[in-house]
Short mmCIF file of C-alpha atoms in Angstrom, two decimals:
data_model
loop_
_atom_site.label_atom_id
_atom_site.label_comp_id
_atom_site.label_asym_id
_atom_site.label_seq_id
_atom_site.Cartn_x
_atom_site.Cartn_y
_atom_site.Cartn_z
CA LEU A 10 37.10 -124.30 79.03
CA PHE A 11 36.26 -124.12 82.74
CA GLY A 12 38.64 -126.98 83.48
CA MET A 13 41.54 -125.28 81.71
CA ALA A 14 40.73 -122.09 83.66
CA ALA A 15 41.15 -124.16 86.85
CA GLU A 16 37.48 -123.89 87.81
CA VAL A 17 37.35 -127.63 88.47
CA GLU A 18 34.06 -127.71 90.37
CA ALA A 19 32.30 -125.83 87.58
CA ALA A 20 33.85 -128.12 84.99
CA GLN A 21 32.49 -131.16 86.83
CA ILE A 22 29.01 -129.64 87.11
CA LEU A 23 28.97 -128.94 83.37
CA GLU A 24 30.30 -132.35 82.44
CA GLU A 25 27.83 -134.22 84.62
CA GLY A 26 24.68 -132.19 84.00
CA PHE A 27 25.23 -130.25 80.80
CA GLY A 28 27.44 -132.38 78.64
CA ASP A 29 25.87 -131.05 75.43
CA VAL A 30 26.63 -127.38 76.17
CA PHE A 31 29.23 -126.07 73.74
CA ALA A 32 30.49 -122.52 74.20
CA THR A 33 31.65 -120.51 71.20
CA GLY A 34 32.35 -117.17 72.87
CA ILE A 35 32.34 -115.06 76.02
CA SER A 36 30.57 -111.75 76.62
CA GLU A 37 29.90 -109.38 79.50
CA VAL A 38 27.51 -107.18 77.46
CA ALA A 39 24.07 -108.73 77.20
CA GLU A 40 23.24 -106.87 73.98
CA ASP A 41 26.40 -108.26 72.33
CA VAL A 42 25.77 -111.90 73.27
CA LEU A 43 25.71 -114.22 70.26
CA PRO A 44 24.23 -117.74 70.15
CA GLY A 45 26.67 -120.03 71.96
CA ASP A 46 28.22 -117.37 74.19
CA ILE A 47 28.83 -117.62 77.94
CA TYR A 48 27.32 -114.53 79.55
CA CYS A 49 29.39 -113.20 82.47
CA CYS A 50 27.68 -110.91 84.99
CA VAL A 51 30.50 -108.40 85.46
CA GLU A 52 30.30 -104.90 86.84
CA ARG A 53 30.90 -102.27 84.15
CA ILE A 54 30.01 -98.70 83.26
CA GLN A 55 27.09 -98.38 80.85
CA GLY A 56 26.54 -94.77 79.81
CA LEU A 57 25.87 -92.75 82.94
CA TYR A 58 25.15 -95.80 85.06
CA THR A 59 26.97 -98.78 86.53
CA THR A 60 25.59 -102.27 86.04
CA ASP A 61 26.78 -105.56 87.52
CA GLY A 62 25.11 -107.65 84.84
CA HIS A 63 22.63 -109.33 87.22
CA GLU A 64 19.74 -107.02 86.33
CA GLU A 65 16.61 -108.65 84.92
CA ASP A 66 16.86 -106.76 81.63
CA ASP A 67 20.48 -107.88 81.12
CA LEU A 68 19.71 -111.53 81.89
CA GLU A 69 16.61 -111.58 79.69
CA THR A 70 18.53 -110.01 76.81
CA ALA A 71 21.45 -112.43 77.16
CA LEU A 72 19.13 -115.44 77.17
CA LYS A 73 17.11 -114.09 74.25
CA ASN A 74 20.35 -113.63 72.27
CA GLY A 75 21.33 -117.25 72.81
CA ALA A 76 23.57 -117.44 75.89
CA VAL A 77 24.34 -121.11 76.66
CA ALA A 78 25.67 -120.55 80.20
CA ILE A 79 25.72 -117.80 82.80
CA VAL A 80 28.51 -116.88 85.20
CA ALA A 81 26.97 -115.09 88.22
CA GLU A 82 28.39 -113.84 91.49
CA ALA A 83 27.47 -115.78 94.62
CA GLY A 84 25.02 -113.97 96.85
CA ASN A 85 23.07 -112.35 94.03
CA GLN A 86 19.46 -113.09 93.19
CA LEU A 87 18.62 -113.76 89.56
CA GLY A 88 15.23 -112.16 89.03
CA VAL A 89 14.40 -114.13 85.87
CA GLU A 90 13.61 -117.78 85.26
CA ILE A 91 16.68 -119.50 83.81
CA PRO A 92 15.91 -122.40 81.43
CA GLU A 93 16.94 -125.81 82.73
CA SER A 94 19.19 -126.20 79.70
CA VAL A 95 21.26 -123.13 80.68
CA PRO A 96 23.71 -123.82 83.55
CA VAL A 97 24.44 -121.08 86.07
CA ILE A 98 27.99 -121.10 87.46
CA TRP A 99 28.20 -119.26 90.79
CA ALA A 100 31.58 -117.61 91.35
CA GLU A 101 33.05 -115.77 94.31
CA ASP A 102 34.36 -113.12 91.91
CA THR A 103 32.87 -113.03 88.41
CA ASP A 104 35.39 -110.46 87.21
CA GLU A 105 38.30 -112.71 88.15
CA LEU A 106 36.72 -115.87 86.75
CA SER A 107 35.62 -114.24 83.50
CA ALA A 108 39.17 -112.95 83.04
CA ARG A 109 40.62 -116.45 83.48
CA LEU A 110 38.04 -117.93 81.11
CA ALA A 111 38.80 -115.26 78.51
CA ALA A 112 42.56 -115.82 78.88
CA VAL A 113 42.06 -119.51 78.14
CA TYR A 114 39.49 -118.98 75.37
CA TYR A 115 41.57 -116.33 73.57
CA ASP A 116 44.84 -118.19 74.27
CA SER A 117 46.40 -115.46 76.45
CA PRO A 118 46.93 -112.78 73.78
CA SER A 119 49.33 -110.71 75.91
CA SER A 120 51.84 -113.57 75.95
CA ALA A 121 52.46 -112.99 72.22
CA MET A 122 53.94 -109.51 72.76
CA ASN A 123 56.04 -107.55 75.22
CA THR A 124 53.68 -105.78 77.62
CA VAL A 125 54.48 -102.75 79.77
CA ALA A 126 52.05 -102.04 82.63
CA VAL A 127 51.96 -98.59 84.25
CA THR A 128 50.33 -98.14 87.64
CA GLY A 129 50.42 -95.64 90.50
CA THR A 130 48.45 -92.78 92.03
CA ASN A 131 49.33 -89.94 89.63
CA GLY A 132 51.10 -89.68 86.29
CA LYS A 133 49.96 -92.97 84.74
CA THR A 134 48.63 -91.33 81.58
CA THR A 135 51.75 -89.20 81.07
CA ALA A 136 54.08 -92.15 81.66
CA SER A 137 52.04 -94.37 79.32
CA TRP A 138 52.17 -91.85 76.48
CA LEU A 139 55.91 -91.31 77.01
CA ILE A 140 56.58 -95.07 76.90
CA ARG A 141 54.40 -95.40 73.79
CA GLY A 142 56.25 -92.51 72.15
CA VAL A 143 59.66 -93.97 72.92
CA LEU A 144 58.69 -97.37 71.52
CA GLU A 145 57.21 -95.84 68.38
CA GLN A 146 60.30 -93.68 67.84
CA ALA A 147 62.32 -96.89 68.11
CA GLY A 148 60.34 -98.26 65.20
CA GLU A 149 58.09 -100.55 67.23
CA LEU A 150 54.43 -100.76 66.25
CA THR A 151 52.77 -100.25 69.64
CA GLY A 152 49.29 -100.77 71.09
CA MET A 153 47.91 -99.01 74.14
CA ILE A 154 45.12 -99.20 76.70
CA GLY A 155 44.66 -96.07 78.79
CA SER A 156 42.20 -93.52 80.12
CA ILE A 157 42.40 -91.38 76.96
CA GLU A 158 42.25 -93.99 74.26
CA HIS A 159 42.52 -97.68 73.47
CA ALA A 160 44.66 -98.01 70.38
CA LEU A 161 46.07 -100.49 67.89
CA ALA A 162 48.97 -98.45 66.52
CA GLU A 163 47.26 -95.34 65.09
CA HIS A 164 43.79 -96.94 65.09
CA GLN A 165 41.45 -96.23 68.01
CA LEU A 166 39.39 -99.09 69.48
CA LEU A 167 35.90 -99.43 70.91
CA PRO A 168 35.29 -101.09 74.33
CA ASP A 169 34.54 -104.38 72.55
CA GLY A 170 37.93 -104.30 70.80
CA LYS A 171 36.58 -103.34 67.36
CA LEU A 172 37.98 -100.46 65.37
CA TRP A 173 36.33 -97.08 65.98
CA LYS A 174 35.15 -95.20 62.93
CA PRO A 175 34.17 -91.50 63.21
CA GLN A 176 30.61 -90.75 62.22
CA VAL A 177 31.07 -86.95 62.09
CA ASP A 178 33.90 -84.67 61.03
CA ASP A 179 36.30 -83.36 63.69
CA PRO A 180 35.85 -79.57 63.75
CA ALA A 181 39.49 -79.16 64.88
CA ALA A 182 40.98 -81.44 62.24
CA GLY A 183 42.52 -78.59 60.29
CA ARG A 184 44.06 -76.77 63.23
CA GLU A 185 47.72 -76.87 64.24
CA CYS A 186 48.04 -78.79 67.50
CA SER A 187 50.92 -80.61 69.17
CA SER A 188 48.58 -82.75 71.27
CA PRO A 189 48.37 -86.45 70.24
CA PHE A 190 44.58 -86.37 70.52
CA SER A 191 41.73 -83.92 69.94
CA LEU A 192 40.98 -81.52 72.77
CA THR A 193 37.88 -80.06 71.11
CA PRO A 194 34.67 -81.46 72.63
CA TYR A 195 31.91 -82.31 70.14
CA ARG A 196 29.14 -84.84 69.83
CA GLY A 197 30.50 -88.03 68.29
CA ARG A 198 34.10 -87.48 69.40
CA TYR A 199 36.11 -90.56 70.36
CA SER A 200 36.25 -91.19 74.09
CA VAL A 201 36.73 -94.03 76.57
CA GLU A 202 35.61 -94.54 80.15
CA GLU A 203 38.26 -93.19 82.49
CA THR A 204 38.85 -96.48 84.23
CA THR A 205 40.99 -99.56 83.78
CA PRO A 206 39.23 -102.18 81.61
CA ASN A 207 38.31 -105.34 83.50
CA GLY A 208 40.06 -108.64 82.97
CA LEU A 209 37.75 -109.89 80.24
CA GLN A 210 38.04 -106.66 78.26
CA MET A 211 41.85 -106.81 78.51
CA GLN A 212 41.82 -110.22 76.82
CA VAL A 213 39.56 -108.89 74.04
CA PHE A 214 41.82 -105.90 73.45
CA GLY A 215 44.84 -108.17 73.54
CA LEU A 216 43.25 -110.50 70.99
CA GLY A 217 42.83 -107.63 68.55
CA ARG A 218 46.50 -106.88 68.93
CA ARG A 219 47.56 -110.53 68.55
CA VAL A 220 45.77 -110.70 65.21
CA CYS A 221 48.50 -108.29 64.08
CA THR A 222 51.28 -110.04 66.01
CA GLU A 223 53.66 -110.13 63.06
CA LEU A 224 53.56 -106.32 63.05
CA LEU A 225 52.55 -105.35 66.57
CA SER A 226 55.12 -106.45 69.15
CA ARG A 227 54.64 -104.02 72.07
CA ALA A 228 51.70 -102.97 74.24
CA CYS A 229 51.37 -100.42 77.05
CA TRP A 230 48.61 -100.90 79.64
CA GLN A 231 47.57 -98.14 82.04
CA CYS A 232 46.20 -99.70 85.25
CA TRP A 233 44.74 -98.25 88.44
CA ASP A 234 46.69 -99.47 91.47
CA ALA A 235 43.42 -100.78 92.95
CA MET A 236 43.06 -103.11 89.93
CA TRP A 237 46.41 -104.70 90.81
CA GLN A 238 45.46 -105.04 94.48
CA LEU A 239 42.20 -106.70 93.49
CA ALA A 240 44.08 -109.02 91.06
CA LYS A 241 42.06 -107.75 88.10
CA CYS A 242 45.16 -107.77 85.90
CA CYS A 243 46.57 -111.14 86.87
CA THR A 244 45.66 -112.68 83.49
CA VAL A 245 47.90 -110.23 81.60
CA THR A 246 51.40 -111.49 80.79
CA SER A 247 54.10 -108.83 80.95
#
């Protein structure tokens, strides 16, 4: 996996010292790690706080859940004892490396569909919804990643790429409204973090869309211009 992602030095380290390590998944969320996963320490928003994944609680949880390898950013201190059987791969940019690993592991999902990326300072959301509307009016089943929702056609997605299911009734469901989404705030309403998903998340979202490749052929991605400048979207094929 590391070799195919062009991380040759890491591939050599794993082959020489950890030949029996077999990865079956990739995760950036410690709580979601499954036995056999590579845990990537990537900065992300968690509730009201921002975490970079190097915190002791995150590392302990990932190891407890069965992480077989850890991708950490050079210069950070890992405040927990890592078992000798678990290799730690130090990367200059964990976000960039985790995105390349995910692109290889999930077989570059965006390459299986036509992808439209929208970036800029203002107007990204409006442009994304207009493009999505045009494609849908043309009869194309379209997916979307934006600051209002992540969607697979009419289905809304969670940050991990799974389908979102409402747990409470929408109090505005019976009202006449031309807006494509609910404007009524209530506890349990669907929402996403108002930021561009990182490279690993983009591959996960793309994978969910590729599962429906025979039906879903278009995708619209809303991206902050800073994400392009930092090469966070370089693993997405347009």
